[in-house]
mmCIF file of C-alpha atoms and ligand atoms in Angstrom:
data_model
loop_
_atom_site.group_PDB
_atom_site.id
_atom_site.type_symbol
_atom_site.label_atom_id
_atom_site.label_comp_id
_atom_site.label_asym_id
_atom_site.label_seq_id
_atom_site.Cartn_x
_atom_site.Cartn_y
_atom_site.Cartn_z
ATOM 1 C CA UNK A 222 103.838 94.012 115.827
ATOM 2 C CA UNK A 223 107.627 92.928 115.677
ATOM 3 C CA UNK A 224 109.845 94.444 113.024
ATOM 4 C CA UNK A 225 113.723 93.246 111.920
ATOM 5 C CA UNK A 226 115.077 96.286 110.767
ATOM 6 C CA UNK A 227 118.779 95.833 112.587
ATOM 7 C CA UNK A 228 119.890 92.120 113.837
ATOM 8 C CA UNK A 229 119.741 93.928 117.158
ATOM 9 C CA UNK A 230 116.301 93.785 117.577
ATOM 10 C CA UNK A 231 116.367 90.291 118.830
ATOM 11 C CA UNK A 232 117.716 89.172 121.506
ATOM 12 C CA UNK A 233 120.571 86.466 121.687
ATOM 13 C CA UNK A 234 118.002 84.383 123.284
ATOM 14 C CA UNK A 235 115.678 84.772 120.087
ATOM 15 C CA UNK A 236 117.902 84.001 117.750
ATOM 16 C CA UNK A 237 118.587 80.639 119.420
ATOM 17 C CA UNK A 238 114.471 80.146 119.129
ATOM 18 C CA UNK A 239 114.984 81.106 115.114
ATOM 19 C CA UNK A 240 117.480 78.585 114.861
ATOM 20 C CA UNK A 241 115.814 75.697 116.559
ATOM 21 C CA UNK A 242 112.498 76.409 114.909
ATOM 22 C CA UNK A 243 114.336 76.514 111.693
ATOM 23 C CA UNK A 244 116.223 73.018 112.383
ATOM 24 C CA UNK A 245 112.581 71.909 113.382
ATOM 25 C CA UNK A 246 111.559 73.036 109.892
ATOM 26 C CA UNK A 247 114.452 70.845 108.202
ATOM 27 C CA UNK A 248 113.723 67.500 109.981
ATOM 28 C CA UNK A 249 110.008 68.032 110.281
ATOM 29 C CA UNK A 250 108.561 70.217 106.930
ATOM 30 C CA UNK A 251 105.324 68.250 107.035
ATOM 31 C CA UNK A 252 104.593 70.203 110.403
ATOM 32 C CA UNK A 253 104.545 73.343 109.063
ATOM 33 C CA UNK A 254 103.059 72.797 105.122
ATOM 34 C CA UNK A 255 100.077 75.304 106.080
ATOM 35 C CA UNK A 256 100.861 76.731 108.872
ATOM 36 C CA UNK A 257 100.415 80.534 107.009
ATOM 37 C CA UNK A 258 97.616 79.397 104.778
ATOM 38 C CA UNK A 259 95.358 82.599 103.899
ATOM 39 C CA UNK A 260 98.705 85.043 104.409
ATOM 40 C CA UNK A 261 100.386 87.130 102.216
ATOM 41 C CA UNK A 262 104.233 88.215 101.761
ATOM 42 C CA UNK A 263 104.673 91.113 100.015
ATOM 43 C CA UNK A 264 108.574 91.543 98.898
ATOM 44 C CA UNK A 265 109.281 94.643 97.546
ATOM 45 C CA UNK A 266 112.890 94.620 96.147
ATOM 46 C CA UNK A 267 114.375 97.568 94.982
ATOM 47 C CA UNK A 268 117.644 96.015 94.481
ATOM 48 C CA UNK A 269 118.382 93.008 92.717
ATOM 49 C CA UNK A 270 118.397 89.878 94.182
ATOM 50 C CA UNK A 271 118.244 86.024 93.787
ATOM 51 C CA UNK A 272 119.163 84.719 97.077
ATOM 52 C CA UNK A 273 117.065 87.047 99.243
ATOM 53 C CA UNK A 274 113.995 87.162 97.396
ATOM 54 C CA UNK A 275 113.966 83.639 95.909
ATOM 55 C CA UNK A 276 113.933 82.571 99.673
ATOM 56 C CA UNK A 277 111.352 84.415 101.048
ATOM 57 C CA UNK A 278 109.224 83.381 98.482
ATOM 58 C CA UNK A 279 110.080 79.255 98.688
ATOM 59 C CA UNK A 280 109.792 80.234 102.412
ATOM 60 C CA UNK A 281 106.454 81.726 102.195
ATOM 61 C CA UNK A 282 105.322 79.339 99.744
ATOM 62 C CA UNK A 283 106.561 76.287 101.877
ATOM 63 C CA UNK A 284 104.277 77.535 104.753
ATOM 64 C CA UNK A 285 101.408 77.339 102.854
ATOM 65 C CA UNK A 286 100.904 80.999 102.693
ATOM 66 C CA UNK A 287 101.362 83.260 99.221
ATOM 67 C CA UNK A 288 103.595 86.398 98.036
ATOM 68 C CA UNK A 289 103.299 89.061 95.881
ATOM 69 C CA UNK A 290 105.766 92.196 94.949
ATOM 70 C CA UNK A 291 107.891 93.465 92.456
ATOM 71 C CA UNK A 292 111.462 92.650 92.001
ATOM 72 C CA UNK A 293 112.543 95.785 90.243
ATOM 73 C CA UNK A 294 111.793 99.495 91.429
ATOM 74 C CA UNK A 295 111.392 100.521 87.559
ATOM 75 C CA UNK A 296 108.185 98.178 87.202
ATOM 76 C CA UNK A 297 106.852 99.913 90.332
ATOM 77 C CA UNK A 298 105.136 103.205 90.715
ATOM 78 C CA UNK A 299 108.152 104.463 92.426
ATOM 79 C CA UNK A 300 109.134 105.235 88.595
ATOM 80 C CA UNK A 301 106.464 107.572 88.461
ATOM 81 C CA UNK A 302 107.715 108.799 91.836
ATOM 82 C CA UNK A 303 105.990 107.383 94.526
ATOM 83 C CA UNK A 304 107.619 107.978 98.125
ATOM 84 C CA UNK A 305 108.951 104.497 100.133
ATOM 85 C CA UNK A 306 106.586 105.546 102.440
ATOM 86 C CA UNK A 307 103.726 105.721 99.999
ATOM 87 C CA UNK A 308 104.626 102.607 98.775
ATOM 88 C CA UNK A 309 104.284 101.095 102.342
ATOM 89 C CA UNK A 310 101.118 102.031 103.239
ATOM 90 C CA UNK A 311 99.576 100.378 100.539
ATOM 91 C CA UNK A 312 101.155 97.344 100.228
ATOM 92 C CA UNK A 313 100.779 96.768 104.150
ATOM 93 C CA UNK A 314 96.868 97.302 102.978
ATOM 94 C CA UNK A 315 97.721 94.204 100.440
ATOM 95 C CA UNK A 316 100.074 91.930 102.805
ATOM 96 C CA UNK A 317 100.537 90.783 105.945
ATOM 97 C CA UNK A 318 103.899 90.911 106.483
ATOM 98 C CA UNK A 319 106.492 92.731 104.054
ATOM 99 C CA UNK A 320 110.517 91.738 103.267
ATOM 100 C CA UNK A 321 112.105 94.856 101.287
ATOM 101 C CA UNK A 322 115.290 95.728 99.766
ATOM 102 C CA UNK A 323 116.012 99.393 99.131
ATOM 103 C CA UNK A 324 119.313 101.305 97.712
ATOM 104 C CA UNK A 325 119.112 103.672 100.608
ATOM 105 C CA UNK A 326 120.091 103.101 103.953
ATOM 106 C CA UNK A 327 117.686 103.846 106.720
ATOM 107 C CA UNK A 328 114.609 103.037 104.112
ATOM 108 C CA UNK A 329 113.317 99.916 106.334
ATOM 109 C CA UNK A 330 113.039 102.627 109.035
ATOM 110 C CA UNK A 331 111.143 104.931 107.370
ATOM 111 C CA UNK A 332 108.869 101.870 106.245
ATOM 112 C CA UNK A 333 108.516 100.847 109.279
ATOM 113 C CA UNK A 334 107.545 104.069 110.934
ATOM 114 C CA UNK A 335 103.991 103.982 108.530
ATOM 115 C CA UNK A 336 103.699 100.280 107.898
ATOM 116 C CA UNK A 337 100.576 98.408 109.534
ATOM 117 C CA UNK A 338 102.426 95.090 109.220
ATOM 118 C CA UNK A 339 105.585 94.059 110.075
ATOM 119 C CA UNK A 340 108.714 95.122 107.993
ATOM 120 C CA UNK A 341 111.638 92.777 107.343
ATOM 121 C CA UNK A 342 114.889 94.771 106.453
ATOM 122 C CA UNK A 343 116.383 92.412 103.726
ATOM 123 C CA UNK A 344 119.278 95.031 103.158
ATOM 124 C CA UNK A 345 119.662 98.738 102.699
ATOM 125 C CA UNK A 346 121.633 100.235 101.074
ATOM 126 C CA UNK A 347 125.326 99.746 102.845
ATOM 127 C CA UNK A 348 123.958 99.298 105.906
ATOM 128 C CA UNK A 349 122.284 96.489 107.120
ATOM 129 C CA UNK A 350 121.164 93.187 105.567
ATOM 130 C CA UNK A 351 120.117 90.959 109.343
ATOM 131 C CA UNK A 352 118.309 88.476 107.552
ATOM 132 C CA UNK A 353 121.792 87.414 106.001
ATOM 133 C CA UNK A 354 122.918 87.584 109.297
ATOM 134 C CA UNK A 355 120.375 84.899 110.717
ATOM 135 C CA UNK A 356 121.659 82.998 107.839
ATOM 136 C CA UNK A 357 125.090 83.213 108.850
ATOM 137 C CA UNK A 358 124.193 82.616 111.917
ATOM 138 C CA UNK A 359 122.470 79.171 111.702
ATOM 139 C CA UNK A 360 125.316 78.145 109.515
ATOM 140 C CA UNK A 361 128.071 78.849 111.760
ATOM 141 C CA UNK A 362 126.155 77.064 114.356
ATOM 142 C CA UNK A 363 126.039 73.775 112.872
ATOM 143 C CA UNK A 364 129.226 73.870 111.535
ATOM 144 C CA UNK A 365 131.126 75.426 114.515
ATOM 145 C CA UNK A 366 128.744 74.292 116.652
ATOM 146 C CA UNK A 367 129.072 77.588 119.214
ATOM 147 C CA UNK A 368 129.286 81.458 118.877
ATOM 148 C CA UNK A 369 131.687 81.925 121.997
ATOM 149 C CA UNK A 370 135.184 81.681 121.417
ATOM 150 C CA UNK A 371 135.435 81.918 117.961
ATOM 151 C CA UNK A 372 138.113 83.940 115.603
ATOM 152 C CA UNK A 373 136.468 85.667 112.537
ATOM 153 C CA UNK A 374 138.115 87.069 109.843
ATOM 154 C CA UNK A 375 135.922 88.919 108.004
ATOM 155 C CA UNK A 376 137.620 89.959 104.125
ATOM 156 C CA UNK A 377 136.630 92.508 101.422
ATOM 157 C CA UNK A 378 134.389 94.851 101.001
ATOM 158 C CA UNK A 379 133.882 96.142 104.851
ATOM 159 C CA UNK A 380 133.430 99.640 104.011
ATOM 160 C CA UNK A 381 130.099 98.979 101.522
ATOM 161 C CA UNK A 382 129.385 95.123 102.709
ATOM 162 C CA UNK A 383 126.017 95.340 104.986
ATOM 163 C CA UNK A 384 126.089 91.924 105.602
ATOM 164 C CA UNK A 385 129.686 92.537 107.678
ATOM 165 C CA UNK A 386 128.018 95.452 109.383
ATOM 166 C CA UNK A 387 125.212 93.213 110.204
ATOM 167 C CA UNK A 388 127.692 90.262 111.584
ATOM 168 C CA UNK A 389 129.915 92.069 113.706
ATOM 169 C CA UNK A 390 126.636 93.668 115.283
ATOM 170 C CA UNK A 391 125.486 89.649 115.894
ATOM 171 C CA UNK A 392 129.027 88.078 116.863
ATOM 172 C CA UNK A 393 129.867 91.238 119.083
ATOM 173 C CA UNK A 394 127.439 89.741 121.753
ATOM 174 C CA UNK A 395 128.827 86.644 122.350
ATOM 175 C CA UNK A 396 131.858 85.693 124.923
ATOM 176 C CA UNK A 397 135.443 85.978 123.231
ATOM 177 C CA UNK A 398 135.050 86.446 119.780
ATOM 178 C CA UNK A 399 138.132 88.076 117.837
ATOM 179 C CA UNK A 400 137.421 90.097 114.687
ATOM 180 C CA UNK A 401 140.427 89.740 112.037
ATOM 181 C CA UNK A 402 139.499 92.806 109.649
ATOM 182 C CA UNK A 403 140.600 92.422 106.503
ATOM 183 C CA UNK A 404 140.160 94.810 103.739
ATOM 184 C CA UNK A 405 142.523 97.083 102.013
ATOM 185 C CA UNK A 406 142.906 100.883 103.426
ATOM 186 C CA UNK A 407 140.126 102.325 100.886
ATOM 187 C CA UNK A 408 137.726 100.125 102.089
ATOM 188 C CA UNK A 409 137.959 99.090 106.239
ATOM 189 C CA UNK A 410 135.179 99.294 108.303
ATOM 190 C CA UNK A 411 133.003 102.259 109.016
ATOM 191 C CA UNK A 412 133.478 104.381 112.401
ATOM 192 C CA UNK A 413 130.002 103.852 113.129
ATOM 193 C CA UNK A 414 130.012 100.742 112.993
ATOM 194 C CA UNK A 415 133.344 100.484 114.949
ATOM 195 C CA UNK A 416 131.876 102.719 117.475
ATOM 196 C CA UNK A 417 128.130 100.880 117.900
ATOM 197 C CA UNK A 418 129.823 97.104 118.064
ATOM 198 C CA UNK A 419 133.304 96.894 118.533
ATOM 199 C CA UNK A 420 133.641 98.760 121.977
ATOM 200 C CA UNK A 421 134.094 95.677 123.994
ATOM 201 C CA UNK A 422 135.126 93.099 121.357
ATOM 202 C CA UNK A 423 139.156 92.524 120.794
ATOM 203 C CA UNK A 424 139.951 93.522 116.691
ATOM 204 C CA UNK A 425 142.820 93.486 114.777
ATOM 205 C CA UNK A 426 142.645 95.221 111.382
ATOM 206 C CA UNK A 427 144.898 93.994 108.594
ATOM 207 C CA UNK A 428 145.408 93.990 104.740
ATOM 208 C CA UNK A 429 146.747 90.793 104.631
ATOM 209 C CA UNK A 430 144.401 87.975 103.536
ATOM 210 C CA UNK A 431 147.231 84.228 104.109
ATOM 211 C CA UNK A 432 148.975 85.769 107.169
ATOM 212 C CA UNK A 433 145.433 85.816 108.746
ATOM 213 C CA UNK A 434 143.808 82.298 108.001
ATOM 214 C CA UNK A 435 145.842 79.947 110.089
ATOM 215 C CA UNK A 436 144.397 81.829 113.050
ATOM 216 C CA UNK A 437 140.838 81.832 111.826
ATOM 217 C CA UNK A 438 137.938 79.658 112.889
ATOM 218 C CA UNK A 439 135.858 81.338 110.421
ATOM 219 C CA UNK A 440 136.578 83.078 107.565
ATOM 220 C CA UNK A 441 134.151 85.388 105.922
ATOM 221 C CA UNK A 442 134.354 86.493 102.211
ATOM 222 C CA UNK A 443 133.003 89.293 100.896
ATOM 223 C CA UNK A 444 132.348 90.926 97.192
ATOM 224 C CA UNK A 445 133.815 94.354 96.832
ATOM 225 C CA UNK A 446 130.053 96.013 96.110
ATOM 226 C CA UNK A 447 130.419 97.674 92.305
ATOM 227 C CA UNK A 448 126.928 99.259 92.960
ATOM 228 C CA UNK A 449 127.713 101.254 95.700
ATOM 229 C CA UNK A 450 131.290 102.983 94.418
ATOM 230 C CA UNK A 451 130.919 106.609 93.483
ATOM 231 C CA UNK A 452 134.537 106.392 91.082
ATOM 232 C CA UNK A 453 134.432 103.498 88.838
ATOM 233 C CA UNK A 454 137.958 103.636 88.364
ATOM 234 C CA UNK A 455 138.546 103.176 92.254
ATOM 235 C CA UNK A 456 136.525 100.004 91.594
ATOM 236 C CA UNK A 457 138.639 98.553 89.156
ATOM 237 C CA UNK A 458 141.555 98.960 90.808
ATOM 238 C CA UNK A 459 139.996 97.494 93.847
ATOM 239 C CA UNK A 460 137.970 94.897 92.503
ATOM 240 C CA UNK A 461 140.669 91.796 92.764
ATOM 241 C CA UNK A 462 142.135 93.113 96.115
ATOM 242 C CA UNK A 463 141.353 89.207 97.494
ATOM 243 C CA UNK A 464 141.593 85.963 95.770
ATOM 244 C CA UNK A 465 141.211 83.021 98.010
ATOM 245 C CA UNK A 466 142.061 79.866 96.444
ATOM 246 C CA UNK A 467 143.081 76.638 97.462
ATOM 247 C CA UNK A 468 146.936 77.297 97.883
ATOM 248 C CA UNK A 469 146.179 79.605 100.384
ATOM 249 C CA UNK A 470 144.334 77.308 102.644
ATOM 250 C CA UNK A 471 146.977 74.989 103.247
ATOM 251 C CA UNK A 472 147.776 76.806 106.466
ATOM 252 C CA UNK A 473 144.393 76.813 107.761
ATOM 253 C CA UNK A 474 142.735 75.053 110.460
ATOM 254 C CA UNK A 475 140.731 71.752 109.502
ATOM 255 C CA UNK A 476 138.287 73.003 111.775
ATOM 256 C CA UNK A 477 137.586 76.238 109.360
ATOM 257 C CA UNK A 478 134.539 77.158 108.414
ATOM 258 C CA UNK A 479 134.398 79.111 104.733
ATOM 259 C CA UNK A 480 131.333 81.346 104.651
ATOM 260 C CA UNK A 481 130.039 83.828 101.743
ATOM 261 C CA UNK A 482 126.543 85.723 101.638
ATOM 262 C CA UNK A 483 127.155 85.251 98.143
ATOM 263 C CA UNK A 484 126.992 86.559 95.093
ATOM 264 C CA UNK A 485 130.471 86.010 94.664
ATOM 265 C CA UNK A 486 132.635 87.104 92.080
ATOM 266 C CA UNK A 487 136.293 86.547 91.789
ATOM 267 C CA UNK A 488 137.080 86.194 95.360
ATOM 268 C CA UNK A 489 136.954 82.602 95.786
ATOM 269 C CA UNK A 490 137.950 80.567 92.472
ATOM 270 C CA UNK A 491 136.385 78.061 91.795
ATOM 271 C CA UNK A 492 139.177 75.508 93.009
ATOM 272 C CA UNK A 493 137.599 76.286 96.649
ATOM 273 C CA UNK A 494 134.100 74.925 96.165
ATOM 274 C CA UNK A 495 135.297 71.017 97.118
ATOM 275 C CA UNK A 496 137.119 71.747 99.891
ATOM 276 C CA UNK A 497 134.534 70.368 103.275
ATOM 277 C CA UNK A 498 135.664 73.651 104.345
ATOM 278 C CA UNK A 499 133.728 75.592 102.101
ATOM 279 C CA UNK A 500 130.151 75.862 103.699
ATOM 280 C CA UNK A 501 128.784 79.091 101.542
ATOM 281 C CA UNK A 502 126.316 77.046 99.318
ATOM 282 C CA UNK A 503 125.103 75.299 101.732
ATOM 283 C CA UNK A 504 124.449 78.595 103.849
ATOM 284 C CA UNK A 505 122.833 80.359 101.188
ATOM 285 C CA UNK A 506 120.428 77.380 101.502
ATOM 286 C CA UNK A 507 119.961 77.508 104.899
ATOM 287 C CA UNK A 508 118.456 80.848 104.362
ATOM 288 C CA UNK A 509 115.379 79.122 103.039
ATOM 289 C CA UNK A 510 114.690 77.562 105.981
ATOM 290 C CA UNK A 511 115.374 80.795 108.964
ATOM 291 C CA UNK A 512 113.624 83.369 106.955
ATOM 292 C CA UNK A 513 110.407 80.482 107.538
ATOM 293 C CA UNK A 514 111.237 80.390 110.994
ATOM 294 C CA UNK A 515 111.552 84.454 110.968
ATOM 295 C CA UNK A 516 108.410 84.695 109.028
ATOM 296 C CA UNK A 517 106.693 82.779 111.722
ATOM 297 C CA UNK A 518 107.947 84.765 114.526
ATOM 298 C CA UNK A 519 106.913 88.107 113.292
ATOM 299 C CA UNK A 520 102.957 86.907 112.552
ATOM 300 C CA UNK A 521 102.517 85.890 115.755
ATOM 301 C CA UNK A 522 103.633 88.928 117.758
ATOM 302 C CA UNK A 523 100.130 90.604 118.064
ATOM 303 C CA UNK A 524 99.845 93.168 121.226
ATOM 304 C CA UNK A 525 103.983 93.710 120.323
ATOM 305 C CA UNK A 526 104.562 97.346 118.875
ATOM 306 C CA UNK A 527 108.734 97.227 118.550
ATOM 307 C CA UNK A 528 108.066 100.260 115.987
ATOM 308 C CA UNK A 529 110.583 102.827 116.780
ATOM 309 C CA UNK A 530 109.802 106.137 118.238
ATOM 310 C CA UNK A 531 112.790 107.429 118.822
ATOM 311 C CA UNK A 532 114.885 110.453 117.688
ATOM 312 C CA UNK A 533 114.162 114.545 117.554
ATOM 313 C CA UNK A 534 113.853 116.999 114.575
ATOM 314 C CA UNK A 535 116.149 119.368 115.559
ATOM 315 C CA UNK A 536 117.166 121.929 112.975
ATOM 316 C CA UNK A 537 120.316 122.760 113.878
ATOM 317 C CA UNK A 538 121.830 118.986 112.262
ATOM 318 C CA UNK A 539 121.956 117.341 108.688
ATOM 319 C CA UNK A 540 122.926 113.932 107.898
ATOM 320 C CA UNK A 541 125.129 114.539 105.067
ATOM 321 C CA UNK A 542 125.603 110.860 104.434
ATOM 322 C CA UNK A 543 124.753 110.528 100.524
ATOM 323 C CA UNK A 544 123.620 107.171 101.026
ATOM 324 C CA UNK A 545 120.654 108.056 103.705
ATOM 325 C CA UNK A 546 117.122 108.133 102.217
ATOM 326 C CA UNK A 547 116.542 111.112 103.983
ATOM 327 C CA UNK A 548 118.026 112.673 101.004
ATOM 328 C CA UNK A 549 115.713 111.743 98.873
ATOM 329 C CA UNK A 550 112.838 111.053 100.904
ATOM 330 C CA UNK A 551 110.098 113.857 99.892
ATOM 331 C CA UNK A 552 108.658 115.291 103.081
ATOM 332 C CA UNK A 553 110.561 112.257 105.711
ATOM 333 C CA UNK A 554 110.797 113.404 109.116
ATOM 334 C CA UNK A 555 114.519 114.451 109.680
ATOM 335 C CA UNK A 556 114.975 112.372 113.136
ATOM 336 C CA UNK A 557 118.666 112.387 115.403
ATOM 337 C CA UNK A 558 119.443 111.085 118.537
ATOM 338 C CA UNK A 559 122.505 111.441 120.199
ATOM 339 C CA UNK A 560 123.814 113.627 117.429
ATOM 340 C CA UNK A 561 123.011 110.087 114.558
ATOM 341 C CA UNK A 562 120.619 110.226 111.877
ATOM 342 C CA UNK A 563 118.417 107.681 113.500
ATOM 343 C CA UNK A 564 117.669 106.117 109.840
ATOM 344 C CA UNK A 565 121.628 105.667 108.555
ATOM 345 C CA UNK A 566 123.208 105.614 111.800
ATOM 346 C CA UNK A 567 125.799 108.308 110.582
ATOM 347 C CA UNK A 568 127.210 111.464 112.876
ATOM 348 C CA UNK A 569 124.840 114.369 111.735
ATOM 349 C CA UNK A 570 127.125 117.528 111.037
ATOM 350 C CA UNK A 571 126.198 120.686 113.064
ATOM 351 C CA UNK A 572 124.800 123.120 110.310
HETATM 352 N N1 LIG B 58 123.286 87.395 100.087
HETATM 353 C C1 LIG B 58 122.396 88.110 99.369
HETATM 354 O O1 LIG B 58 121.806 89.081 99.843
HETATM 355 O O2 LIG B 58 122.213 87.653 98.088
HETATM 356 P P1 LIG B 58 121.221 88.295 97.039
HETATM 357 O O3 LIG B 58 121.732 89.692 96.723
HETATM 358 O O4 LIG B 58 121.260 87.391 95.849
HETATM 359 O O5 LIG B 58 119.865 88.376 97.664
#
């Protein structure tokens, strides 16, 4: 049984297989009408979502196969105050294969540790979101049509935005690729995630949206993420930090590509949406079509256990990230490896 709980957990190698199966899947959808008749996708969303969720479902549904779930945690038992892990167990007695989307980070971990089926992370918390990443992915391959030597600027929310995390984990792999980090102090990109991906990979980290684009190949919007701001005033003051709009492209390459994992709010006007630049509708589409060729993968992976074992109780650490589901998490085994909470990723403090 393969999981996709971190974009990491395939290999370069089989995310080129996603993609071509998925560009099969455009040119050919005939081939694979019922290729998952008789099996279930349960999506469990705990977190709003269109995109995501809608995708799945068309995906499932154009595979023949059917889906069931809730798209609300309130309309679930976990109202009445049911565990993630509860939950798990019995809809991996109801499904074949689950996608969920949970407010705390690490949560796809924890399912995954007591699922019987296979557990697609479709975002946690701040965290990670990979199946936005195979999205991006696929997208910047037909439009750029590499991954080596590439310059991405990636703006916004970096602090909060799971699908950057996600990215730079992806895009760190491949041969000369330049991060331009763009984000204003309050919100630049995590240590840990600085730490995990960006040992190797050449960065520069700015707050200054126009004097980055001419440089860029790609250039990656992001939302600053309301949900996940403790101070509301902090988010108000934020909120508007980035504005692209068509006077600012003028200095960009022709060769740009303009990607969003969408929703978007004020950080691209309108005015953007007919430049051939602008590629982030037609990526949220492509979505449809790699989460089919991810669903796929992950049914036919029987004798494969990927399920991770790793990581120690040891009661001498905490994770005192407030975002971890450990915190909430009645009777979750407290796991660290190398000093990390092996569910958020986050340096554990020595208690
Ligand atoms: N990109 C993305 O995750 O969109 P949704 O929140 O609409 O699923």
């Amino acid at each position: 049984m393969r999981n996709l709980i971190d974009i990491l957990d395939f290999s370069t190698e089989e995310i080129d297989g996603l993609i071509a199966v998925a560009n099969d899947i455009i040119d050919n959808p005939e081939k694979y009408r019922d290729v998952c008749h008789g099996k279930i996708l349960g999506t469990l969303f705990f977190e709003p979502s269109t995109r995501t969720r809608l995708s799945f479902t068309s995906a499932m549904m154009s595979l023949g196969g059917q889906v069931l779930g809730f798209d609300n945690a309130a309309s679930s038992s976990t109202a009445k105050g049911e565990t993630v892990q509860d939950t798990i167990r019995m809809v991996s007695a109801y499904s074949d294969i689950i996608a969920m989307r949970h407010p705390k980070e690490g949560a796809p971990i924890a399912a995954s540790r007591v699922a019987t089926v296979p557990i697609i992370n479709a975002g946690d918390g701040g965290h990670y979101h990979p199946t936005q990443t195979l999205t991006d992915l696929i997208t910047i391959k037909r439009k750029s049509g590499r991954f080596d030597n590439l310059t991405v600027g990636i703006c916004g929310d970096l602090k909060y935005g799971r699908t950057v995390h996600s990215l730079i984990a992806a895009m760190s792999r491949y041969e000369n690729v330049k991060f331009v980090l763009i984000a204003p102090d309050e919100l630049v990109l995590p240590d840990y995630v600085k730490e995990e991906f960006l040992k190797t990979s050449e960065y520069t980290e700015t707050v200054d949206l126009e004097g980055a684009i001419p440089s860029l190949d790609i250039l990656y919007m992001t939302r600053i993420q309301a949900e996940r701001f403790a101070d509301r005033d902090e988010y108000e003051r934020l909120k508007d930090s980035y504005i692209l709009d068509a006077s600012k492209l003028k200095c960009a390459k022709s060769t740009l590509s303009i990607l969003h994992p969408l929703p978007r709010v004020n950080e691209i006007a309108v005015d953007v949406d007919d430049d051939p630049r602008a590629h982030y509708f037609e990526q949220a589409a492509l979505g449809r079509y790699i989460r089919m060729a991810l669903i796929l993968k992950l049914l036919d992976t029987k004798g494969v256990d990927d399920r991770r074992t790793d990581g120690k109780e040891d009661p001498t650490l905490e994770c005192r990230n407030p975002h971890c589901l450990t915190l909430t998490e009645r009777g979750i085994k407290k796991l660290f490896k190398e000093g990390k909470c092996i569910y958020c990723d986050q340096t554990a403090v020595k208690i």
